[in-house]
Amino acid sequence: MLNVGLEKINFPYAYTEELKQLRTNIEFAGSDKKVFLITSAFANEGKSTLALELSRSFAELGKNTLLIDADMRLSNLASKRTGKSPAPKGLSHLLSGQVAMDQVLHQTETNHMYVIFSGRVPPNPAELLANKKMKMLIDWARANFDYIFIDCPPIKLVADTSIIATHADASLVVIKSEAVPRKIAQDVIKQLEMAHCPIVGVVLNQVKQKRKYYKNGYNSYYGKSERPAQTKKPT
C-alpha cells in the first residue's frame, strides 16, 4: 500500500457545520447504504471538494473510508491536492488490468481514510467503467470499508456517472447556487432515478451566507437571549 498527503483547506465555519450535518444525514440513510456516488450537472460546481472533505469527515469519526476518483476524463484531485506530477497510477490503470490493487490504493495522513486516484486519462472511460473489474472493485470495497464515496464526472456531460450508478447504493448531487437552471437540476434527478440510484441529498453549493452566521444561526435556534435587561439607575 502507498502513502499520500492531501492538502487541507481551512473552510469557513458555515461550510464545516453544513458538512457535519450532511455527514449525520448520511449516517441516518441506513446501514444498507455504504457506496455513495457524488456528481453534479456541470463542471466546477464543487463536487470533488465535497467528496474529499466528506470522506475525511467520516474517517475522523473512526470509519474506514475509501474515496474513489472516478472522473477519469478531467480530474484534478491528485495534481491540486498532492502536488504530484505526473499523477499517480489509479483507477484507469486498475480497470485496464495494468496494475494490482496495492499499486493504486493510497493511505492518507488522516487515519482510516484511503483514496484511489483517477489515473491516466484513458481513450475509453465508459467502457472501462462498464467492465467486470469495476464491479469487482466495488465488491472488494464493500467488504473492507465502512463507507465508499465515488467522485463521478458531471452527469449531464458524459454517460460515465449513469454507469457507476448501477454499483452505488445512493447518490449525492451538488448544485452550484444561481448557476444551474431548475430544469437541468430536475433532469439530473431523473437520470439518477432511471439508474435506480436513490438520491439521499442535494447539496446547494456556494450559497452567499450572512456575515454574522454564528450569531444569527444560533439566535434562531435557541431563541432570544435570556440575558436580563439592564435597568437605568434612578436619577
PDB file of C-alpha atoms in Angstrom, residues 40-41 154-159 161-162 165 184-197 199:
ATOM      1  CA  SER A  40     -23.143  17.480 -10.393  1.00  0.00           C
ATOM      2  CA  ALA A  41     -24.805  18.760 -13.537  1.00  0.00           C
ATOM      3  CA  PRO A 154     -20.797  15.705 -14.270  1.00  0.00           C
ATOM      4  CA  ILE A 155     -23.833  13.613 -15.175  1.00  0.00           C
ATOM      5  CA  LYS A 156     -25.146  15.990 -17.851  1.00  0.00           C
ATOM      6  CA  LEU A 157     -21.898  15.886 -19.827  1.00  0.00           C
ATOM      7  CA  VAL A 158     -20.972  12.191 -20.125  1.00  0.00           C
ATOM      8  CA  ALA A 159     -22.534   8.750 -19.593  1.00  0.00           C
ATOM      9  CA  THR A 161     -21.981   8.509 -13.953  1.00  0.00           C
ATOM     10  CA  SER A 162     -25.053   6.594 -15.101  1.00  0.00           C
ATOM     11  CA  ALA A 165     -24.855   4.426 -10.568  1.00  0.00           C
ATOM     12  CA  ILE A 184     -31.417  20.963 -15.605  1.00  0.00           C
ATOM     13  CA  ALA A 185     -31.457  20.096 -11.910  1.00  0.00           C
ATOM     14  CA  GLN A 186     -34.691  18.172 -12.407  1.00  0.00           C
ATOM     15  CA  ASP A 187     -33.133  16.297 -15.346  1.00  0.00           C
ATOM     16  CA  VAL A 188     -30.192  15.260 -13.152  1.00  0.00           C
ATOM     17  CA  ILE A 189     -32.567  13.814 -10.574  1.00  0.00           C
ATOM     18  CA  LYS A 190     -34.494  11.945 -13.269  1.00  0.00           C
ATOM     19  CA  GLN A 191     -31.312  10.433 -14.701  1.00  0.00           C
ATOM     20  CA  LEU A 192     -30.307   9.041 -11.330  1.00  0.00           C
ATOM     21  CA  GLU A 193     -33.802   7.745 -10.671  1.00  0.00           C
ATOM     22  CA  MET A 194     -33.761   5.959 -14.024  1.00  0.00           C
ATOM     23  CA  ALA A 195     -30.480   4.319 -12.980  1.00  0.00           C
ATOM     24  CA  HIS A 196     -32.227   3.140  -9.780  1.00  0.00           C
ATOM     25  CA  CYS A 197     -29.796   5.090  -7.612  1.00  0.00           C
ATOM     26  CA  ILE A 199     -30.794  10.413  -4.022  1.00  0.00           C
TER      27      ILE A 199
END
